[in-house]
Amino acid sequence: GAVVSQHPSWVICKSGTSVKIECRSLDFQATTMFWYRQFPKQSLMLMATSNEGSKATYEQGVEKDKFLINHASLTLSTLTVTSAHPEDSSFYICSGRKGVITEAFFGQGTRLTVV
Amino acid sequence: DQQVKQNSPSLSVQEGRISILNCDYTNSMFDYFLWYKKYPAEGPTFLISISSIKDKNEDGRFTVFLNKSAKHLSLHIVPSQPGDSAVYFCAAQGGSEKLVFGKGTKLTVNP
């Protein structure tokens, strides 16, 4: 299968600072990238969908000014958590898809802890 | 409103036996279904998929069955191995690019 690399795998930051998470598709061009958040013992919650070169589409309840998503190329998408607070601590996962009706491939996830 | 439901939060199976993971959906627009496997602190790994024009898809030890009239799909793992122990997510897609995930079933395969 295709490979999606997510970096960093874990990060600890102080409350009020911003954190950037990168998601790269290493061996395919991801026309669409998705960002998810997973709380303990819960399912993956889709935060936003982004297509290369266009603005991300955010799910209801997700603050677009807080979770900035950039999909500047077919192989790179970034999620920036701005002015992070302890309640933003979570496991963030990205995925990339080659086309519309294909499986999505996931990165290894980023554990964010805001102290 | 949960569109994809995995009603069993956990399942325990003996090594070598069959594991059957179930998934129900409510949205009749869904036409593509996937199973993902996830280890703690890692991203999900794609396992197998099925489109709505089929009722069965097999890949090695993994077989997915789709019953459209019942809006039900299942993942069979035969024979089960200890390395299969993980959380399994059912996901569905239809009408848009978004994948809708169930809450997952934690499978434990005992040696």
PDB file of N, CA and C in Angstrom, chain B:
ATOM      1  N   ASP B   1     -26.142  11.318  15.686  1.00  0.00           N
ATOM      2  CA  ASP B   1     -26.661  10.194  14.904  1.00  0.00           C
ATOM      3  C   ASP B   1     -25.482   9.403  14.344  1.00  0.00           C
ATOM      4  N   GLN B   2     -25.340   8.172  14.838  1.00  0.00           N
ATOM      5  CA  GLN B   2     -24.206   7.363  14.422  1.00  0.00           C
ATOM      6  C   GLN B   2     -24.574   6.576  13.185  1.00  0.00           C
ATOM      7  N   GLN B   3     -23.930   6.869  12.063  1.00  0.00           N
ATOM      8  CA  GLN B   3     -24.287   6.233  10.808  1.00  0.00           C
ATOM      9  C   GLN B   3     -23.619   4.878  10.629  1.00  0.00           C
ATOM     10  N   VAL B   4     -22.495   4.680  11.302  1.00  0.00           N
ATOM     11  CA  VAL B   4     -21.774   3.406  11.240  1.00  0.00           C
ATOM     12  C   VAL B   4     -21.616   2.906  12.673  1.00  0.00           C
ATOM     13  N   LYS B   5     -22.129   1.723  12.910  1.00  0.00           N
ATOM     14  CA  LYS B   5     -22.140   1.209  14.285  1.00  0.00           C
ATOM     15  C   LYS B   5     -21.395  -0.113  14.395  1.00  0.00           C
ATOM     16  N   GLN B   6     -20.525  -0.167  15.358  1.00  0.00           N
ATOM     17  CA  GLN B   6     -19.886  -1.412  15.724  1.00  0.00           C
ATOM     18  C   GLN B   6     -20.309  -1.667  17.166  1.00  0.00           C
ATOM     19  N   ASN B   7     -21.291  -2.523  17.318  1.00  0.00           N
ATOM     20  CA  ASN B   7     -21.947  -2.675  18.613  1.00  0.00           C
ATOM     21  C   ASN B   7     -21.136  -3.459  19.636  1.00  0.00           C
ATOM     22  N   SER B   8     -20.128  -4.188  19.175  1.00  0.00           N
ATOM     23  CA  SER B   8     -19.296  -4.929  20.128  1.00  0.00           C
ATOM     24  C   SER B   8     -18.007  -4.173  20.356  1.00  0.00           C
ATOM     25  N   PRO B   9     -17.830  -3.625  21.547  1.00  0.00           N
ATOM     26  CA  PRO B   9     -16.588  -2.887  21.801  1.00  0.00           C
ATOM     27  C   PRO B   9     -15.374  -3.795  21.894  1.00  0.00           C
ATOM     28  N   SER B  10     -15.611  -5.066  22.192  1.00  0.00           N
ATOM     29  CA  SER B  10     -14.476  -5.981  22.309  1.00  0.00           C
ATOM     30  C   SER B  10     -14.886  -7.395  21.922  1.00  0.00           C
ATOM     31  N   LEU B  11     -13.861  -8.168  21.530  1.00  0.00           N
ATOM     32  CA  LEU B  11     -14.059  -9.563  21.125  1.00  0.00           C
ATOM     33  C   LEU B  11     -12.804 -10.341  21.491  1.00  0.00           C
ATOM     34  N   SER B  12     -12.996 -11.505  22.093  1.00  0.00           N
ATOM     35  CA  SER B  12     -11.860 -12.344  22.452  1.00  0.00           C
ATOM     36  C   SER B  12     -12.004 -13.695  21.770  1.00  0.00           C
ATOM     37  N   VAL B  13     -10.930 -14.130  21.116  1.00  0.00           N
ATOM     38  CA  VAL B  13     -10.960 -15.354  20.316  1.00  0.00           C
ATOM     39  C   VAL B  13      -9.697 -16.173  20.583  1.00  0.00           C
ATOM     40  N   GLN B  14      -9.825 -17.462  20.471  1.00  0.00           N
ATOM     41  CA  GLN B  14      -8.668 -18.340  20.630  1.00  0.00           C
ATOM     42  C   GLN B  14      -7.883 -18.407  19.322  1.00  0.00           C
ATOM     43  N   GLU B  15      -6.580 -18.458  19.442  1.00  0.00           N
ATOM     44  CA  GLU B  15      -5.715 -18.585  18.265  1.00  0.00           C
ATOM     45  C   GLU B  15      -6.156 -19.769  17.407  1.00  0.00           C
ATOM     46  N   GLY B  16      -6.185 -19.539  16.091  1.00  0.00           N
ATOM     47  CA  GLY B  16      -6.557 -20.595  15.164  1.00  0.00           C
ATOM     48  C   GLY B  16      -8.044 -20.640  14.839  1.00  0.00           C
ATOM     49  N   ARG B  17      -8.848 -19.982  15.692  1.00  0.00           N
ATOM     50  CA  ARG B  17     -10.290 -19.982  15.432  1.00  0.00           C
ATOM     51  C   ARG B  17     -10.648 -18.794  14.544  1.00  0.00           C
ATOM     52  N   ILE B  18     -11.922 -18.686  14.210  1.00  0.00           N
ATOM     53  CA  ILE B  18     -12.393 -17.586  13.375  1.00  0.00           C
ATOM     54  C   ILE B  18     -12.768 -16.375  14.233  1.00  0.00           C
ATOM     55  N   SER B  19     -12.396 -15.207  13.765  1.00  0.00           N
ATOM     56  CA  SER B  19     -12.842 -13.948  14.390  1.00  0.00           C
ATOM     57  C   SER B  19     -13.859 -13.325  13.452  1.00  0.00           C
ATOM     58  N   ILE B  20     -14.982 -12.930  13.987  1.00  0.00           N
ATOM     59  CA  ILE B  20     -16.019 -12.273  13.189  1.00  0.00           C
ATOM     60  C   ILE B  20     -16.338 -10.928  13.817  1.00  0.00           C
ATOM     61  N   LEU B  21     -16.042  -9.888  13.053  1.00  0.00           N
ATOM     62  CA  LEU B  21     -16.304  -8.526  13.524  1.00  0.00           C
ATOM     63  C   LEU B  21     -17.462  -7.954  12.718  1.00  0.00           C
ATOM     64  N   ASN B  22     -18.404  -7.374  13.402  1.00  0.00           N
ATOM     65  CA  ASN B  22     -19.625  -6.917  12.748  1.00  0.00           C
ATOM     66  C   ASN B  22     -19.738  -5.397  12.692  1.00  0.00           C
ATOM     67  N   CYS B  23     -20.476  -4.947  11.706  1.00  0.00           N
ATOM     68  CA  CYS B  23     -20.653  -3.515  11.489  1.00  0.00           C
ATOM     69  C   CYS B  23     -22.029  -3.285  10.848  1.00  0.00           C
ATOM     70  N   ASP B  24     -22.769  -2.335  11.356  1.00  0.00           N
ATOM     71  CA  ASP B  24     -24.064  -1.971  10.774  1.00  0.00           C
ATOM     72  C   ASP B  24     -24.041  -0.506  10.359  1.00  0.00           C
ATOM     73  N   TYR B  25     -24.768  -0.189   9.313  1.00  0.00           N
ATOM     74  CA  TYR B  25     -24.833   1.200   8.873  1.00  0.00           C
ATOM     75  C   TYR B  25     -26.277   1.588   8.607  1.00  0.00           C
ATOM     76  N   THR B  26     -26.522   2.870   8.630  1.00  0.00           N
ATOM     77  CA  THR B  26     -27.897   3.340   8.463  1.00  0.00           C
ATOM     78  C   THR B  26     -28.109   4.132   7.172  1.00  0.00           C
ATOM     79  N   ASN B  27     -27.036   4.660   6.619  1.00  0.00           N
ATOM     80  CA  ASN B  27     -27.157   5.520   5.442  1.00  0.00           C
ATOM     81  C   ASN B  27     -27.152   4.684   4.168  1.00  0.00           C
ATOM     82  N   SER B  28     -28.266   4.677   3.446  1.00  0.00           N
ATOM     83  CA  SER B  28     -28.361   3.868   2.231  1.00  0.00           C
ATOM     84  C   SER B  28     -27.533   4.445   1.084  1.00  0.00           C
ATOM     85  N   MET B  29     -26.982   5.641   1.285  1.00  0.00           N
ATOM     86  CA  MET B  29     -26.124   6.240   0.253  1.00  0.00           C
ATOM     87  C   MET B  29     -24.713   5.652   0.272  1.00  0.00           C
ATOM     88  N   PHE B  30     -24.358   4.993   1.344  1.00  0.00           N
ATOM     89  CA  PHE B  30     -23.026   4.404   1.423  1.00  0.00           C
ATOM     90  C   PHE B  30     -22.889   3.329   0.345  1.00  0.00           C
ATOM     91  N   ASP B  31     -21.760   3.391  -0.406  1.00  0.00           N
ATOM     92  CA  ASP B  31     -21.560   2.391  -1.450  1.00  0.00           C
ATOM     93  C   ASP B  31     -20.145   1.810  -1.464  1.00  0.00           C
ATOM     94  N   TYR B  32     -19.371   2.174  -0.459  1.00  0.00           N
ATOM     95  CA  TYR B  32     -18.003   1.654  -0.396  1.00  0.00           C
ATOM     96  C   TYR B  32     -17.665   1.484   1.070  1.00  0.00           C
ATOM     97  N   PHE B  33     -17.150   0.320   1.408  1.00  0.00           N
ATOM     98  CA  PHE B  33     -16.937  -0.006   2.817  1.00  0.00           C
ATOM     99  C   PHE B  33     -15.517  -0.525   3.010  1.00  0.00           C
ATOM    100  N   LEU B  34     -14.934  -0.157   4.133  1.00  0.00           N
ATOM    101  CA  LEU B  34     -13.536  -0.515   4.381  1.00  0.00           C
ATOM    102  C   LEU B  34     -13.375  -0.978   5.823  1.00  0.00           C
ATOM    103  N   TRP B  35     -12.358  -1.790   6.016  1.00  0.00           N
ATOM    104  CA  TRP B  35     -11.949  -2.184   7.362  1.00  0.00           C
ATOM    105  C   TRP B  35     -10.504  -1.737   7.578  1.00  0.00           C
ATOM    106  N   TYR B  36     -10.273  -1.153   8.747  1.00  0.00           N
ATOM    107  CA  TYR B  36      -8.944  -0.724   9.135  1.00  0.00           C
ATOM    108  C   TYR B  36      -8.591  -1.383  10.465  1.00  0.00           C
ATOM    109  N   LYS B  37      -7.294  -1.608  10.619  1.00  0.00           N
ATOM    110  CA  LYS B  37      -6.755  -2.177  11.847  1.00  0.00           C
ATOM    111  C   LYS B  37      -5.893  -1.115  12.502  1.00  0.00           C
ATOM    112  N   LYS B  38      -5.989  -1.004  13.818  1.00  0.00           N
ATOM    113  CA  LYS B  38      -5.226   0.045  14.493  1.00  0.00           C
ATOM    114  C   LYS B  38      -4.611  -0.464  15.778  1.00  0.00           C
ATOM    115  N   TYR B  39      -3.307  -0.210  15.896  1.00  0.00           N
ATOM    116  CA  TYR B  39      -2.602  -0.475  17.150  1.00  0.00           C
ATOM    117  C   TYR B  39      -2.559   0.817  17.958  1.00  0.00           C
ATOM    118  N   PRO B  40      -2.415   0.720  19.278  1.00  0.00           N
ATOM    119  CA  PRO B  40      -2.359   1.934  20.103  1.00  0.00           C
ATOM    120  C   PRO B  40      -1.268   2.894  19.643  1.00  0.00           C
ATOM    121  N   ALA B  41      -1.564   4.162  19.654  1.00  0.00           N
ATOM    122  CA  ALA B  41      -0.606   5.226  19.315  1.00  0.00           C
ATOM    123  C   ALA B  41      -0.079   5.116  17.892  1.00  0.00           C
ATOM    124  N   GLU B  42      -0.834   4.470  17.018  1.00  0.00           N
ATOM    125  CA  GLU B  42      -0.453   4.422  15.607  1.00  0.00           C
ATOM    126  C   GLU B  42      -1.659   4.791  14.750  1.00  0.00           C
ATOM    127  N   GLY B  43      -1.393   5.139  13.503  1.00  0.00           N
ATOM    128  CA  GLY B  43      -2.493   5.399  12.591  1.00  0.00           C
ATOM    129  C   GLY B  43      -3.112   4.100  12.109  1.00  0.00           C
ATOM    130  N   PRO B  44      -4.351   4.138  11.642  1.00  0.00           N
ATOM    131  CA  PRO B  44      -4.996   2.929  11.123  1.00  0.00           C
ATOM    132  C   PRO B  44      -4.302   2.402   9.872  1.00  0.00           C
ATOM    133  N   THR B  45      -4.364   1.103   9.714  1.00  0.00           N
ATOM    134  CA  THR B  45      -3.809   0.443   8.528  1.00  0.00           C
ATOM    135  C   THR B  45      -4.942  -0.169   7.739  1.00  0.00           C
ATOM    136  N   PHE B  46      -4.983   0.117   6.452  1.00  0.00           N
ATOM    137  CA  PHE B  46      -6.035  -0.417   5.611  1.00  0.00           C
ATOM    138  C   PHE B  46      -5.921  -1.940   5.512  1.00  0.00           C
ATOM    139  N   LEU B  47      -7.068  -2.620   5.636  1.00  0.00           N
ATOM    140  CA  LEU B  47      -7.074  -4.078   5.558  1.00  0.00           C
ATOM    141  C   LEU B  47      -7.735  -4.568   4.281  1.00  0.00           C
ATOM    142  N   ILE B  48      -8.981  -4.212   4.102  1.00  0.00           N
ATOM    143  CA  ILE B  48      -9.759  -4.765   2.997  1.00  0.00           C
ATOM    144  C   ILE B  48     -10.964  -3.873   2.762  1.00  0.00           C
ATOM    145  N   SER B  49     -11.458  -3.861   1.531  1.00  0.00           N
ATOM    146  CA  SER B  49     -12.619  -3.043   1.220  1.00  0.00           C
ATOM    147  C   SER B  49     -13.599  -3.826   0.361  1.00  0.00           C
ATOM    148  N   ILE B  50     -14.780  -3.265   0.214  1.00  0.00           N
ATOM    149  CA  ILE B  50     -15.792  -3.880  -0.644  1.00  0.00           C
ATOM    150  C   ILE B  50     -16.709  -2.786  -1.177  1.00  0.00           C
ATOM    151  N   SER B  51     -17.041  -2.871  -2.426  1.00  0.00           N
ATOM    152  CA  SER B  51     -18.003  -1.920  -2.984  1.00  0.00           C
ATOM    153  C   SER B  51     -19.387  -2.543  -2.930  1.00  0.00           C
ATOM    154  N   SER B  52     -20.388  -1.702  -3.078  1.00  0.00           N
ATOM    155  CA  SER B  52     -21.764  -2.170  -2.896  1.00  0.00           C
ATOM    156  C   SER B  52     -22.242  -3.095  -4.004  1.00  0.00           C
ATOM    157  N   ILE B  53     -21.454  -3.210  -5.079  1.00  0.00           N
ATOM    158  CA  ILE B  53     -21.883  -4.106  -6.163  1.00  0.00           C
ATOM    159  C   ILE B  53     -21.485  -5.552  -5.881  1.00  0.00           C
ATOM    160  N   LYS B  54     -20.724  -5.731  -4.810  1.00  0.00           N
ATOM    161  CA  LYS B  54     -20.312  -7.080  -4.446  1.00  0.00           C
ATOM    162  C   LYS B  54     -20.915  -7.465  -3.103  1.00  0.00           C
ATOM    163  N   ASP B  55     -20.904  -8.751  -2.802  1.00  0.00           N
ATOM    164  CA  ASP B  55     -21.331  -9.170  -1.475  1.00  0.00           C
ATOM    165  C   ASP B  55     -20.221  -9.883  -0.707  1.00  0.00           C
ATOM    166  N   LYS B  56     -19.089 -10.051  -1.361  1.00  0.00           N
ATOM    167  CA  LYS B  56     -17.976 -10.724  -0.697  1.00  0.00           C
ATOM    168  C   LYS B  56     -16.670 -10.293  -1.343  1.00  0.00           C
ATOM    169  N   ASN B  57     -15.661 -10.102  -0.501  1.00  0.00           N
ATOM    170  CA  ASN B  57     -14.324  -9.848  -1.006  1.00  0.00           C
ATOM    171  C   ASN B  57     -13.336 -10.538  -0.077  1.00  0.00           C
ATOM    172  N   GLU B  58     -12.402 -11.259  -0.687  1.00  0.00           N
ATOM    173  CA  GLU B  58     -11.489 -12.079   0.101  1.00  0.00           C
ATOM    174  C   GLU B  58     -10.043 -11.683  -0.194  1.00  0.00           C
ATOM    175  N   ASP B  59      -9.235 -11.633   0.863  1.00  0.00           N
ATOM    176  CA  ASP B  59      -7.812 -11.335   0.709  1.00  0.00           C
ATOM    177  C   ASP B  59      -7.057 -12.098   1.780  1.00  0.00           C
ATOM    178  N   GLY B  60      -6.546 -13.261   1.372  1.00  0.00           N
ATOM    179  CA  GLY B  60      -5.814 -14.072   2.334  1.00  0.00           C
ATOM    180  C   GLY B  60      -6.705 -14.558   3.453  1.00  0.00           C
ATOM    181  N   ARG B  61      -6.308 -14.249   4.674  1.00  0.00           N
ATOM    182  CA  ARG B  61      -7.082 -14.679   5.840  1.00  0.00           C
ATOM    183  C   ARG B  61      -8.297 -13.797   6.113  1.00  0.00           C
ATOM    184  N   PHE B  62      -8.410 -12.708   5.375  1.00  0.00           N
ATOM    185  CA  PHE B  62      -9.465 -11.719   5.634  1.00  0.00           C
ATOM    186  C   PHE B  62     -10.546 -11.786   4.553  1.00  0.00           C
ATOM    187  N   THR B  63     -11.778 -11.860   4.991  1.00  0.00           N
ATOM    188  CA  THR B  63     -12.914 -11.834   4.075  1.00  0.00           C
ATOM    189  C   THR B  63     -13.939 -10.855   4.614  1.00  0.00           C
ATOM    190  N   VAL B  64     -14.433 -10.003   3.737  1.00  0.00           N
ATOM    191  CA  VAL B  64     -15.487  -9.077   4.131  1.00  0.00           C
ATOM    192  C   VAL B  64     -16.771  -9.478   3.400  1.00  0.00           C
ATOM    193  N   PHE B  65     -17.855  -9.525   4.154  1.00  0.00           N
ATOM    194  CA  PHE B  65     -19.168  -9.857   3.607  1.00  0.00           C
ATOM    195  C   PHE B  65     -20.070  -8.633   3.736  1.00  0.00           C
ATOM    196  N   LEU B  66     -20.836  -8.362   2.687  1.00  0.00           N
ATOM    197  CA  LEU B  66     -21.754  -7.238   2.702  1.00  0.00           C
ATOM    198  C   LEU B  66     -23.177  -7.721   2.438  1.00  0.00           C
ATOM    199  N   ASN B  67     -24.081  -7.362   3.324  1.00  0.00           N
ATOM    200  CA  ASN B  67     -25.506  -7.655   3.161  1.00  0.00           C
ATOM    201  C   ASN B  67     -26.233  -6.322   3.065  1.00  0.00           C
ATOM    202  N   LYS B  68     -26.468  -5.881   1.836  1.00  0.00           N
ATOM    203  CA  LYS B  68     -27.035  -4.549   1.632  1.00  0.00           C
ATOM    204  C   LYS B  68     -28.451  -4.428   2.164  1.00  0.00           C
ATOM    205  N   SER B  69     -29.241  -5.473   2.016  1.00  0.00           N
ATOM    206  CA  SER B  69     -30.628  -5.397   2.470  1.00  0.00           C
ATOM    207  C   SER B  69     -30.682  -5.211   3.978  1.00  0.00           C
ATOM    208  N   ALA B  70     -29.728  -5.808   4.677  1.00  0.00           N
ATOM    209  CA  ALA B  70     -29.680  -5.684   6.130  1.00  0.00           C
ATOM    210  C   ALA B  70     -28.797  -4.523   6.570  1.00  0.00           C
ATOM    211  N   LYS B  71     -28.142  -3.879   5.632  1.00  0.00           N
ATOM    212  CA  LYS B  71     -27.189  -2.803   5.937  1.00  0.00           C
ATOM    213  C   LYS B  71     -26.167  -3.303   6.978  1.00  0.00           C
ATOM    214  N   HIS B  72     -25.574  -4.387   6.640  1.00  0.00           N
ATOM    215  CA  HIS B  72     -24.669  -5.055   7.577  1.00  0.00           C
ATOM    216  C   HIS B  72     -23.450  -5.578   6.832  1.00  0.00           C
ATOM    217  N   LEU B  73     -22.291  -5.380   7.449  1.00  0.00           N
ATOM    218  CA  LEU B  73     -21.116  -6.038   6.896  1.00  0.00           C
ATOM    219  C   LEU B  73     -20.315  -6.667   8.024  1.00  0.00           C
ATOM    220  N   SER B  74     -19.520  -7.637   7.655  1.00  0.00           N
ATOM    221  CA  SER B  74     -18.721  -8.324   8.653  1.00  0.00           C
ATOM    222  C   SER B  74     -17.346  -8.626   8.094  1.00  0.00           C
ATOM    223  N   LEU B  75     -16.405  -8.712   8.999  1.00  0.00           N
ATOM    224  CA  LEU B  75     -15.025  -9.071   8.661  1.00  0.00           C
ATOM    225  C   LEU B  75     -14.723 -10.397   9.332  1.00  0.00           C
ATOM    226  N   HIS B  76     -14.297 -11.371   8.518  1.00  0.00           N
ATOM    227  CA  HIS B  76     -13.919 -12.669   9.048  1.00  0.00           C
ATOM    228  C   HIS B  76     -12.410 -12.822   8.946  1.00  0.00           C
ATOM    229  N   ILE B  77     -11.808 -13.269  10.021  1.00  0.00           N
ATOM    230  CA  ILE B  77     -10.369 -13.525  10.032  1.00  0.00           C
ATOM    231  C   ILE B  77     -10.185 -15.004  10.369  1.00  0.00           C
ATOM    232  N   VAL B  78      -9.619 -15.730   9.410  1.00  0.00           N
ATOM    233  CA  VAL B  78      -9.432 -17.168   9.613  1.00  0.00           C
ATOM    234  C   VAL B  78      -8.078 -17.613   9.034  1.00  0.00           C
ATOM    235  N   PRO B  79      -7.239 -18.290   9.780  1.00  0.00           N
ATOM    236  CA  PRO B  79      -7.332 -18.478  11.222  1.00  0.00           C
ATOM    237  C   PRO B  79      -6.817 -17.235  11.958  1.00  0.00           C
ATOM    238  N   SER B  80      -7.338 -16.992  13.104  1.00  0.00           N
ATOM    239  CA  SER B  80      -6.906 -15.827  13.888  1.00  0.00           C
ATOM    240  C   SER B  80      -5.526 -16.090  14.483  1.00  0.00           C
ATOM    241  N   GLN B  81      -4.730 -15.031  14.540  1.00  0.00           N
ATOM    242  CA  GLN B  81      -3.375 -15.127  15.086  1.00  0.00           C
ATOM    243  C   GLN B  81      -3.194 -14.070  16.178  1.00  0.00           C
ATOM    244  N   PRO B  82      -2.327 -14.316  17.137  1.00  0.00           N
ATOM    245  CA  PRO B  82      -2.113 -13.317  18.197  1.00  0.00           C
ATOM    246  C   PRO B  82      -1.756 -11.935  17.654  1.00  0.00           C
ATOM    247  N   GLY B  83      -1.049 -11.890  16.536  1.00  0.00           N
ATOM    248  CA  GLY B  83      -0.682 -10.611  15.933  1.00  0.00           C
ATOM    249  C   GLY B  83      -1.869  -9.845  15.371  1.00  0.00           C
ATOM    250  N   ASP B  84      -3.011 -10.501  15.277  1.00  0.00           N
ATOM    251  CA  ASP B  84      -4.214  -9.818  14.809  1.00  0.00           C
ATOM    252  C   ASP B  84      -4.847  -8.978  15.922  1.00  0.00           C
ATOM    253  N   SER B  85      -4.379  -9.135  17.129  1.00  0.00           N
ATOM    254  CA  SER B  85      -4.935  -8.379  18.260  1.00  0.00           C
ATOM    255  C   SER B  85      -4.727  -6.886  18.018  1.00  0.00           C
ATOM    256  N   ALA B  86      -5.832  -6.151  17.930  1.00  0.00           N
ATOM    257  CA  ALA B  86      -5.804  -4.722  17.630  1.00  0.00           C
ATOM    258  C   ALA B  86      -7.244  -4.205  17.702  1.00  0.00           C
ATOM    259  N   VAL B  87      -7.403  -2.941  17.428  1.00  0.00           N
ATOM    260  CA  VAL B  87      -8.747  -2.377  17.293  1.00  0.00           C
ATOM    261  C   VAL B  87      -9.084  -2.328  15.810  1.00  0.00           C
ATOM    262  N   TYR B  88     -10.247  -2.819  15.459  1.00  0.00           N
ATOM    263  CA  TYR B  88     -10.681  -2.851  14.074  1.00  0.00           C
ATOM    264  C   TYR B  88     -11.806  -1.840  13.858  1.00  0.00           C
ATOM    265  N   PHE B  89     -11.601  -0.972  12.880  1.00  0.00           N
ATOM    266  CA  PHE B  89     -12.596   0.045  12.548  1.00  0.00           C
ATOM    267  C   PHE B  89     -13.255  -0.283  11.221  1.00  0.00           C
ATOM    268  N   CYS B  90     -14.553  -0.183  11.224  1.00  0.00           N
ATOM    269  CA  CYS B  90     -15.333  -0.274  10.001  1.00  0.00           C
ATOM    270  C   CYS B  90     -15.552   1.156   9.509  1.00  0.00           C
ATOM    271  N   ALA B  91     -15.472   1.381   8.205  1.00  0.00           N
ATOM    272  CA  ALA B  91     -15.686   2.718   7.661  1.00  0.00           C
ATOM    273  C   ALA B  91     -16.541   2.619   6.408  1.00  0.00           C
ATOM    274  N   ALA B  92     -17.271   3.678   6.124  1.00  0.00           N
ATOM    275  CA  ALA B  92     -18.163   3.691   4.963  1.00  0.00           C
ATOM    276  C   ALA B  92     -18.075   5.023   4.247  1.00  0.00           C
ATOM    277  N   GLN B  93     -18.326   4.971   2.963  1.00  0.00           N
ATOM    278  CA  GLN B  93     -18.285   6.172   2.146  1.00  0.00           C
ATOM    279  C   GLN B  93     -19.416   6.130   1.140  1.00  0.00           C
ATOM    280  N   GLY B  94     -19.962   7.333   0.841  1.00  0.00           N
ATOM    281  CA  GLY B  94     -20.972   7.372  -0.200  1.00  0.00           C
ATOM    282  C   GLY B  94     -21.440   8.781  -0.446  1.00  0.00           C
ATOM    283  N   GLY B  95     -21.438   9.219  -1.686  1.00  0.00           N
ATOM    284  CA  GLY B  95     -21.948  10.540  -1.996  1.00  0.00           C
ATOM    285  C   GLY B  95     -20.979  11.673  -1.745  1.00  0.00           C
ATOM    286  N   SER B  96     -19.896  11.412  -1.045  1.00  0.00           N
ATOM    287  CA  SER B  96     -18.886  12.445  -0.805  1.00  0.00           C
ATOM    288  C   SER B  96     -17.559  11.743  -0.575  1.00  0.00           C
ATOM    289  N   GLU B  97     -16.520  12.540  -0.361  1.00  0.00           N
ATOM    290  CA  GLU B  97     -15.204  11.930  -0.153  1.00  0.00           C
ATOM    291  C   GLU B  97     -15.009  11.423   1.264  1.00  0.00           C
ATOM    292  N   LYS B  98     -15.862  11.817   2.169  1.00  0.00           N
ATOM    293  CA  LYS B  98     -15.633  11.532   3.583  1.00  0.00           C
ATOM    294  C   LYS B  98     -15.833  10.069   3.925  1.00  0.00           C
ATOM    295  N   LEU B  99     -14.959   9.581   4.784  1.00  0.00           N
ATOM    296  CA  LEU B  99     -15.140   8.261   5.362  1.00  0.00           C
ATOM    297  C   LEU B  99     -15.793   8.426   6.727  1.00  0.00           C
ATOM    298  N   VAL B 100     -16.813   7.634   6.985  1.00  0.00           N
ATOM    299  CA  VAL B 100     -17.465   7.657   8.293  1.00  0.00           C
ATOM    300  C   VAL B 100     -17.067   6.394   9.025  1.00  0.00           C
ATOM    301  N   PHE B 101     -16.517   6.566  10.219  1.00  0.00           N
ATOM    302  CA  PHE B 101     -15.978   5.437  10.969  1.00  0.00           C
ATOM    303  C   PHE B 101     -16.925   4.996  12.074  1.00  0.00           C
ATOM    304  N   GLY B 102     -16.891   3.692  12.356  1.00  0.00           N
ATOM    305  CA  GLY B 102     -17.520   3.180  13.560  1.00  0.00           C
ATOM    306  C   GLY B 102     -16.599   3.426  14.736  1.00  0.00           C
ATOM    307  N   LYS B 103     -17.030   3.031  15.936  1.00  0.00           N
ATOM    308  CA  LYS B 103     -16.245   3.289  17.143  1.00  0.00           C
ATOM    309  C   LYS B 103     -15.166   2.254  17.371  1.00  0.00           C
ATOM    310  N   GLY B 104     -15.169   1.203  16.581  1.00  0.00           N
ATOM    311  CA  GLY B 104     -14.107   0.217  16.700  1.00  0.00           C
ATOM    312  C   GLY B 104     -14.460  -0.954  17.589  1.00  0.00           C
ATOM    313  N   THR B 105     -13.845  -2.084  17.302  1.00  0.00           N
ATOM    314  CA  THR B 105     -13.960  -3.293  18.126  1.00  0.00           C
ATOM    315  C   THR B 105     -12.554  -3.759  18.463  1.00  0.00           C
ATOM    316  N   LYS B 106     -12.301  -3.920  19.736  1.00  0.00           N
ATOM    317  CA  LYS B 106     -10.984  -4.393  20.158  1.00  0.00           C
ATOM    318  C   LYS B 106     -10.956  -5.919  20.127  1.00  0.00           C
ATOM    319  N   LEU B 107     -10.114  -6.439  19.255  1.00  0.00           N
ATOM    320  CA  LEU B 107      -9.977  -7.890  19.112  1.00  0.00           C
ATOM    321  C   LEU B 107      -8.759  -8.365  19.890  1.00  0.00           C
ATOM    322  N   THR B 108      -8.969  -9.391  20.687  1.00  0.00           N
ATOM    323  CA  THR B 108      -7.864 -10.028  21.394  1.00  0.00           C
ATOM    324  C   THR B 108      -7.838 -11.494  20.983  1.00  0.00           C
ATOM    325  N   VAL B 109      -6.699 -11.902  20.432  1.00  0.00           N
ATOM    326  CA  VAL B 109      -6.515 -13.302  20.043  1.00  0.00           C
ATOM    327  C   VAL B 109      -5.583 -13.942  21.058  1.00  0.00           C
ATOM    328  N   ASN B 110      -6.109 -14.899  21.763  1.00  0.00           N
ATOM    329  CA  ASN B 110      -5.345 -15.550  22.837  1.00  0.00           C
ATOM    330  C   ASN B 110      -4.571 -16.754  22.315  1.00  0.00           C
ATOM    331  N   PRO B 111      -3.286 -16.841  22.693  1.00  0.00           N
ATOM    332  CA  PRO B 111      -2.479 -17.986  22.232  1.00  0.00           C
ATOM    333  C   PRO B 111      -2.985 -19.309  22.810  1.00  0.00           C
TER     334      PRO B 111
END
